[in-house]
Amino acid sequence: MILEILKYPDKRLRTIASPVQEVNSEIKKQVKDMFETMYAAPGIGLAATQVNFHQRLIVIDISDEGNEPLCLINPEIMQKNGEIEYEEGCLSVPNYYESIKRANEIKVSAQNELGQTFEIEAKEMLSICIQHEMDHLNGILFVDHLSKLKQKRLKKKAVKQSKKL
Ligand code: K1U
Ligand code: ZN
């Protein structure tokens, strides 16, 4: 099932997600629907917050063929190293791209869709994408990393756009 993606400045995007208590059939269905929604968008990542589901769950696939799905439940960053700058986009902020600085290498602990705990070391695009999606789970958007002036301009444009719909 394709889910609706909340658009900035929707206040629900500011919700802090709760930990997933148990990887049960509801969570497995949510993971399936989020992958379907991400591939259809199309995007390379999606956080549960963006589809108004406020539990700590993200899906990612940065491969060109879209055949390397990665699901992270209750992700935690254990280590961060270096710095990388990349022009990011967001399915919740359509048609807006800005350069953001993040850690280049991260070590993350998470559970998979079977509830098994695993660790992953990520660098470059995968690291950027995991950090972007984990920000969503904390109610943070990539535009929050920009100057107050850029944020003000973007918000004005987005509010105007949302009134047209
Ligand atoms: O969280 C999101 O809104 C998904 C976002 C992930 C992301 C992109 C770039 C840097 C960091 C995080 C997107 O997927 S935006 C769309 C996009 O980047 C893309 C879409 C199709 C093909 C390739 C990229
Ligand atoms: Zn996003």
Coordinates of N, CA and C and ligand atoms in Angstrom, one line a residue:
M1 N 0.9 -1.2 0.0 CA 0.0 0.0 0.0 C 0.9 1.3 0.0
I2 N 0.6 2.2 -0.9 CA 1.3 3.4 -0.9 C 0.8 4.4 0.1
L3 N 1.7 4.9 0.9 CA 1.3 5.8 2.0 C 1.4 7.3 1.6
E4 N 0.7 8.1 2.3 CA 0.8 9.6 2.0 C 2.0 10.1 2.7
I5 N 2.8 10.9 2.0 CA 4.0 11.5 2.6 C 3.7 12.9 3.1
L6 N 3.9 13.2 4.4 CA 3.6 14.5 4.9 C 4.6 15.5 4.3
K7 N 4.1 16.7 4.0 CA 4.9 17.8 3.4 C 5.2 18.9 4.4
Y8 N 6.4 19.4 4.4 CA 6.8 20.6 5.2 C 5.9 21.7 4.8
P9 N 5.3 22.6 5.7 CA 5.6 22.7 7.1 C 4.7 21.9 8.0
D10 N 4.1 20.8 7.6 CA 3.2 20.0 8.5 C 3.9 19.8 9.8
K11 N 3.1 20.1 10.9 CA 3.7 20.0 12.3 C 3.9 18.6 12.7
R12 N 3.2 17.6 12.1 CA 3.4 16.2 12.4 C 4.8 15.8 12.1
L13 N 5.5 16.5 11.2 CA 6.9 16.1 10.9 C 7.8 16.5 12.1
R14 N 7.3 17.2 13.1 CA 8.1 17.6 14.2 C 8.0 16.6 15.4
T15 N 7.2 15.6 15.2 CA 7.0 14.6 16.3 C 8.2 13.7 16.5
I16 N 8.5 13.5 17.8 CA 9.7 12.6 18.1 C 9.1 11.2 18.2
A17 N 9.7 10.3 17.4 CA 9.2 8.9 17.4 C 9.6 8.1 18.6
S18 N 8.7 7.2 19.0 CA 8.9 6.3 20.1 C 9.6 5.1 19.7
P19 N 10.4 4.4 20.6 CA 11.0 3.1 20.2 C 10.0 2.1 19.8
V20 N 10.3 1.2 18.8 CA 9.5 0.1 18.5 C 9.7 -0.9 19.6
Q21 N 8.6 -1.3 20.2 CA 8.7 -2.2 21.4 C 8.9 -3.7 21.0
E22 N 8.2 -4.0 19.8 CA 8.3 -5.4 19.4 C 8.1 -5.5 17.9
V23 N 8.9 -6.2 17.2 CA 8.8 -6.3 15.7 C 7.7 -7.3 15.4
N24 N 6.5 -6.9 15.4 CA 5.3 -7.8 15.2 C 4.7 -7.6 13.8
S25 N 3.6 -8.2 13.6 CA 3.0 -8.1 12.2 C 2.7 -6.7 11.8
E26 N 2.3 -5.9 12.7 CA 1.9 -4.5 12.4 C 3.2 -3.8 11.9
I27 N 4.3 -4.0 12.6 CA 5.6 -3.3 12.2 C 6.0 -3.9 10.8
K28 N 5.9 -5.2 10.6 CA 6.3 -5.8 9.3 C 5.5 -5.3 8.2
K29 N 4.2 -5.0 8.4 CA 3.3 -4.5 7.3 C 3.8 -3.0 7.1
Q30 N 4.1 -2.3 8.2 CA 4.5 -0.9 8.0 C 5.8 -0.8 7.2
V31 N 6.8 -1.8 7.5 CA 8.0 -1.8 6.7 C 7.8 -2.0 5.2
K32 N 6.9 -3.0 5.0 CA 6.5 -3.3 3.6 C 5.9 -2.1 2.9
D33 N 5.0 -1.4 3.5 CA 4.3 -0.3 2.9 C 5.3 0.9 2.7
M34 N 6.2 1.0 3.7 CA 7.2 2.1 3.5 C 8.2 1.9 2.4
F35 N 8.6 0.6 2.2 CA 9.4 0.3 1.0 C 8.7 0.6 -0.3
E36 N 7.4 0.2 -0.3 CA 6.6 0.4 -1.5 C 6.5 1.9 -1.8
T37 N 6.2 2.7 -0.7 CA 6.1 4.2 -0.8 C 7.4 4.8 -1.3
M38 N 8.5 4.4 -0.7 CA 9.8 4.9 -1.1 C 10.2 4.7 -2.5
Y39 N 10.0 3.4 -3.0 CA 10.3 3.1 -4.4 C 9.4 3.8 -5.3
A40 N 8.1 4.0 -5.0 CA 7.2 4.7 -5.9 C 7.4 6.2 -6.0
A41 N 8.0 6.8 -4.9 CA 8.1 8.2 -4.8 C 8.8 8.9 -6.1
P42 N 10.0 8.5 -6.6 CA 10.9 7.6 -6.0 C 11.9 8.3 -5.0
G43 N 12.4 7.6 -4.0 CA 13.4 8.1 -3.1 C 14.4 7.1 -2.8
I44 N 15.4 7.5 -2.0 CA 16.4 6.5 -1.6 C 16.3 6.3 -0.1
G45 N 15.3 6.9 0.6 CA 15.1 6.7 2.0 C 13.7 7.1 2.4
L46 N 13.3 6.7 3.5 CA 12.0 7.1 4.1 C 12.0 6.8 5.6
A47 N 11.6 7.8 6.3 CA 11.4 7.6 7.8 C 10.0 7.5 8.1
A48 N 9.6 6.7 9.2 CA 8.2 6.5 9.5 C 7.5 7.8 9.8
T49 N 8.2 8.7 10.4 CA 7.6 10.1 10.7 C 7.0 10.7 9.4
Q50 N 7.7 10.5 8.3 CA 7.2 11.1 7.0 C 5.8 10.6 6.6
V51 N 5.5 9.4 7.1 CA 4.2 8.8 6.7 C 3.3 8.7 7.9
N52 N 3.6 9.6 8.9 CA 2.7 9.8 10.1 C 2.6 8.6 10.9
F53 N 3.7 7.8 11.0 CA 3.8 6.6 11.9 C 5.0 6.9 12.8
H54 N 4.7 7.1 14.1 CA 5.7 7.7 15.0 C 6.4 6.7 15.9
Q55 N 7.0 5.7 15.2 CA 7.9 4.8 15.8 C 9.2 4.7 15.1
R56 N 10.3 4.3 15.8 CA 11.6 4.5 15.2 C 12.0 3.4 14.2
L57 N 11.7 3.8 13.0 CA 11.8 2.8 11.9 C 12.1 3.6 10.6
I58 N 13.2 3.2 9.9 CA 13.5 3.8 8.6 C 13.8 2.7 7.5
V59 N 13.6 3.1 6.3 CA 13.9 2.2 5.2 C 14.8 3.0 4.2
I60 N 15.7 2.3 3.6 CA 16.7 2.9 2.7 C 17.0 2.0 1.5
D61 N 17.3 2.5 0.4 CA 17.9 1.8 -0.7 C 18.6 2.8 -1.6
I62 N 20.0 2.8 -1.5 CA 20.7 3.8 -2.3 C 21.3 3.2 -3.6
S63 N 20.9 1.9 -3.9 CA 21.5 1.3 -5.1 C 20.8 1.8 -6.3
D64 N 21.5 1.8 -7.5 CA 21.0 2.3 -8.7 C 19.8 1.4 -9.2
E65 N 19.9 0.1 -8.9 CA 18.9 -0.8 -9.4 C 17.7 -0.9 -8.4
G66 N 17.8 -0.4 -7.3 CA 16.7 -0.5 -6.3 C 16.5 -1.9 -5.8
N67 N 17.7 -2.6 -5.6 CA 17.6 -4.0 -5.1 C 18.4 -4.3 -3.9
E68 N 18.7 -3.2 -3.1 CA 19.4 -3.4 -1.9 C 18.7 -2.7 -0.7
P69 N 17.5 -3.3 -0.4 CA 16.7 -2.7 0.7 C 17.4 -2.8 2.0
L70 N 17.3 -1.8 2.8 CA 17.9 -1.8 4.2 C 16.8 -1.2 5.1
C71 N 16.5 -2.0 6.2 CA 15.5 -1.5 7.1 C 16.2 -1.4 8.5
L72 N 16.1 -0.3 9.1 CA 16.7 0.0 10.4 C 15.6 0.3 11.4
I73 N 15.5 -0.6 12.4 CA 14.5 -0.4 13.5 C 15.2 0.0 14.8
N74 N 14.8 1.1 15.4 CA 15.4 1.6 16.6 C 16.9 1.8 16.4
P75 N 17.3 2.6 15.3 CA 18.7 2.8 15.0 C 19.3 3.7 16.0
E76 N 20.6 3.4 16.4 CA 21.4 4.3 17.3 C 22.8 4.5 16.7
I77 N 23.2 5.7 16.6 CA 24.6 6.0 16.1 C 25.6 5.8 17.3
M78 N 26.5 4.8 17.1 CA 27.5 4.5 18.1 C 28.8 5.3 17.9
Q79 N 29.1 5.6 16.7 CA 30.4 6.3 16.4 C 30.2 7.2 15.2
K80 N 30.9 8.4 15.2 CA 30.8 9.3 14.0 C 32.3 9.7 13.7
N81 N 32.6 9.7 12.4 CA 34.0 10.2 12.0 C 34.0 11.0 10.8
G82 N 34.8 12.1 10.7 CA 35.0 12.8 9.5 C 33.8 13.7 9.2
E83 N 33.9 14.3 8.0 CA 32.9 15.3 7.6 C 32.7 15.1 6.1
I84 N 31.5 15.3 5.6 CA 31.1 15.2 4.2 C 30.0 16.2 3.9
E85 N 30.1 16.9 2.7 CA 29.1 17.8 2.4 C 28.4 17.3 1.1
Y86 N 27.0 17.4 1.1 CA 26.3 16.8 0.0 C 25.0 17.6 -0.2
E87 N 24.6 17.8 -1.5 CA 23.3 18.5 -1.7 C 22.2 17.5 -1.5
E88 N 21.5 17.7 -0.4 CA 20.4 16.8 0.0 C 19.0 17.3 -0.6
G89 N 18.1 16.3 -0.7 CA 16.7 16.6 -1.0 C 15.9 15.8 0.0
C90 N 14.6 16.0 0.0 CA 13.7 15.4 0.9 C 12.3 15.2 0.3
L91 N 11.8 14.0 0.5 CA 10.4 13.8 -0.1 C 9.4 14.7 0.6
S92 N 9.7 15.1 1.8 CA 8.7 16.0 2.5 C 9.0 17.5 2.2
V93 N 10.0 17.8 1.5 CA 10.3 19.2 1.0 C 10.5 19.1 -0.5
P94 N 9.5 18.9 -1.3 CA 9.7 18.7 -2.7 C 10.4 19.9 -3.4
N95 N 11.2 19.5 -4.4 CA 11.9 20.5 -5.3 C 12.8 21.5 -4.5
Y96 N 13.4 21.1 -3.5 CA 14.3 21.9 -2.7 C 15.6 21.1 -2.4
Y97 N 16.7 21.6 -2.8 CA 18.0 20.9 -2.5 C 19.0 21.9 -1.9
E98 N 19.7 21.5 -0.9 CA 20.7 22.4 -0.3 C 21.9 21.5 0.2
S99 N 23.0 22.1 0.2 CA 24.2 21.4 0.7 C 24.3 21.4 2.2
I100 N 24.5 20.2 2.7 CA 24.4 20.0 4.2 C 25.7 19.2 4.6
K101 N 26.3 19.6 5.7 CA 27.5 18.9 6.2 C 27.1 17.9 7.3
R102 N 27.6 16.7 7.2 CA 27.3 15.6 8.1 C 28.6 14.8 8.4
A103 N 28.5 13.8 9.3 CA 29.6 12.9 9.5 C 29.8 12.0 8.3
N104 N 31.0 11.8 7.9 CA 31.3 11.0 6.7 C 31.1 9.5 7.0
E105 N 31.6 9.1 8.2 CA 31.5 7.6 8.5 C 30.8 7.5 9.9
I106 N 29.9 6.5 9.9 CA 29.1 6.2 11.1 C 29.1 4.7 11.4
K107 N 28.9 4.4 12.7 CA 28.7 3.0 13.0 C 27.3 3.0 13.7
V108 N 26.4 2.2 13.2 CA 25.0 2.2 13.7 C 24.6 0.8 14.2
S109 N 23.9 0.8 15.3 CA 23.3 -0.4 15.8 C 21.8 -0.3 15.6
A110 N 21.2 -1.4 15.2 CA 19.7 -1.4 14.9 C 19.2 -2.8 14.9
Q111 N 17.9 -2.9 14.8 CA 17.2 -4.2 14.6 C 16.8 -4.3 13.2
N112 N 16.7 -5.5 12.6 CA 16.2 -5.7 11.3 C 14.7 -6.1 11.4
E113 N 14.1 -6.4 10.2 CA 12.6 -6.6 10.2 C 12.3 -8.0 10.9
L114 N 13.3 -8.7 11.3 CA 13.1 -10.0 12.0 C 13.3 -9.8 13.5
G115 N 13.6 -8.5 13.9 CA 13.9 -8.2 15.3 C 15.3 -8.5 15.7
Q116 N 16.1 -8.9 14.8 CA 17.5 -9.2 15.2 C 18.4 -8.0 15.2
T117 N 19.2 -7.9 16.3 CA 20.1 -6.7 16.4 C 21.3 -6.9 15.5
F118 N 21.7 -5.8 14.8 CA 22.9 -5.9 14.0 C 23.6 -4.6 14.0
E119 N 24.9 -4.6 13.6 CA 25.6 -3.3 13.5 C 26.0 -3.1 12.0
I120 N 26.0 -1.8 11.6 CA 26.4 -1.5 10.2 C 27.4 -0.3 10.2
E121 N 28.4 -0.4 9.4 CA 29.3 0.7 9.2 C 29.0 1.3 7.9
A122 N 28.7 2.6 7.9 CA 28.3 3.3 6.7 C 29.2 4.5 6.4
K123 N 29.5 4.7 5.1 CA 30.2 6.0 4.7 C 29.5 6.6 3.5
E124 N 29.9 7.9 3.3 CA 29.4 8.6 2.1 C 27.9 8.6 2.0
M125 N 27.4 8.2 0.8 CA 25.9 8.3 0.6 C 25.0 7.6 1.6
L126 N 25.5 6.4 2.0 CA 24.7 5.6 2.9 C 24.7 6.3 4.3
S127 N 25.8 6.8 4.7 CA 26.0 7.5 5.9 C 25.1 8.7 6.0
I128 N 25.1 9.5 4.9 CA 24.3 10.7 4.7 C 22.8 10.4 4.9
C129 N 22.4 9.3 4.1 CA 21.0 8.9 4.1 C 20.5 8.5 5.5
I130 N 21.4 7.6 6.1 CA 21.0 7.2 7.5 C 20.8 8.4 8.4
Q131 N 21.7 9.3 8.4 CA 21.7 10.5 9.3 C 20.4 11.3 9.0
H132 N 20.1 11.5 7.7 CA 19.0 12.3 7.2 C 17.7 11.6 7.8
E133 N 17.6 10.3 7.6 CA 16.4 9.6 8.1 C 16.3 9.6 9.6
M134 N 17.4 9.4 10.3 CA 17.4 9.4 11.7 C 17.0 10.8 12.3
D135 N 17.4 11.8 11.6 CA 16.9 13.2 12.0 C 15.4 13.2 11.9
H136 N 14.8 12.7 10.9 CA 13.3 12.7 10.8 C 12.7 12.1 12.0
L137 N 13.3 11.0 12.6 CA 12.7 10.3 13.7 C 12.8 11.2 15.0
N138 N 13.6 12.2 14.9 CA 13.7 13.2 16.0 C 13.0 14.5 15.7
G139 N 12.2 14.5 14.6 CA 11.4 15.7 14.3 C 12.3 16.8 13.6
I140 N 13.5 16.3 13.1 CA 14.4 17.3 12.5 C 14.4 17.1 10.9
L141 N 14.3 18.3 10.2 CA 14.3 18.2 8.8 C 15.7 18.8 8.3
F142 N 16.1 18.4 7.1 CA 17.5 18.8 6.6 C 17.5 20.4 6.6
V143 N 16.4 21.0 6.3 CA 16.4 22.5 6.2 C 16.7 23.1 7.6
D144 N 16.5 22.4 8.7 CA 16.9 22.9 10.0 C 18.4 23.2 10.1
H145 N 19.2 22.6 9.3 CA 20.6 22.8 9.3 C 21.0 24.0 8.5
L146 N 20.1 24.7 7.9 CA 20.4 25.9 7.1 C 20.3 27.2 7.9
S147 N 20.7 28.3 7.3 CA 20.7 29.6 8.0 C 19.2 30.0 8.2
K148 N 19.0 30.8 9.2 CA 17.6 31.2 9.6 C 17.0 31.9 8.4
L149 N 17.8 32.7 7.6 CA 17.3 33.4 6.5 C 16.7 32.5 5.4
K150 N 17.5 31.4 5.1 CA 17.1 30.4 4.1 C 15.8 29.7 4.6
Q151 N 15.8 29.4 5.9 CA 14.6 28.7 6.5 C 13.4 29.6 6.4
K152 N 13.5 30.9 6.6 CA 12.4 31.8 6.6 C 11.8 31.9 5.2
R153 N 12.7 32.0 4.2 CA 12.3 32.1 2.8 C 11.6 30.8 2.4
L154 N 12.2 29.6 2.7 CA 11.6 28.4 2.4 C 10.2 28.2 3.0
K155 N 10.1 28.6 4.3 CA 8.8 28.4 5.0 C 7.7 29.2 4.3
K156 N 8.1 30.5 3.9 CA 7.1 31.4 3.3 C 6.6 30.7 2.0
K157 N 7.6 30.2 1.2 CA 7.2 29.6 -0.1 C 6.3 28.3 0.1
A158 N 6.7 27.5 1.2 CA 6.0 26.3 1.4 C 4.6 26.5 1.9
V159 N 4.4 27.6 2.8 CA 3.1 27.9 3.3 C 2.2 28.4 2.2
K160 N 2.8 29.2 1.3 CA 2.0 29.7 0.1 C 1.6 28.5 -0.8
Q161 N 2.5 27.6 -1.0 CA 2.2 26.4 -1.8 C 1.1 25.5 -1.2
S162 N 1.2 25.4 0.1 CA 0.2 24.5 0.8 C -1.2 25.1 0.8
K163 N -1.3 26.5 0.7 CA -2.6 27.1 0.6 C -3.2 27.0 -0.8
K164 N -2.4 26.7 -1.8 CA -2.8 26.5 -3.2 C -3.5 25.2 -3.3
L165 N -3.1 24.2 -2.5 CA -3.6 22.8 -2.7 C -5.0 22.6 -2.1
Ligands
K1U1 O1 14.0 11.3 3.6 C1 13.6 11.5 2.5 O2 12.8 12.4 2.3 C2 14.2 10.7 1.3 C3 15.3 11.4 0.7 C4 16.6 10.8 1.2 C5 17.9 11.6 1.0 C6 18.2 12.1 -0.3 C7 19.4 12.8 -0.4 C8 20.2 13.0 0.6 C9 19.9 12.5 1.9 C10 18.7 11.8 2.0 C11 15.2 11.2 -0.8 O3 15.2 10.1 -1.3 S1 15.0 12.6 -1.8 C12 15.0 11.9 -3.5 C13 16.3 11.5 -4.0 O4 17.3 11.9 -3.4 C14 16.4 10.6 -5.1 C15 15.3 10.1 -5.8 C16 15.4 9.3 -6.9 C17 16.7 8.8 -7.3 C18 17.8 9.3 -6.6 C19 17.7 10.1 -5.5
ZN2 ZN 13.7 13.6 4.3

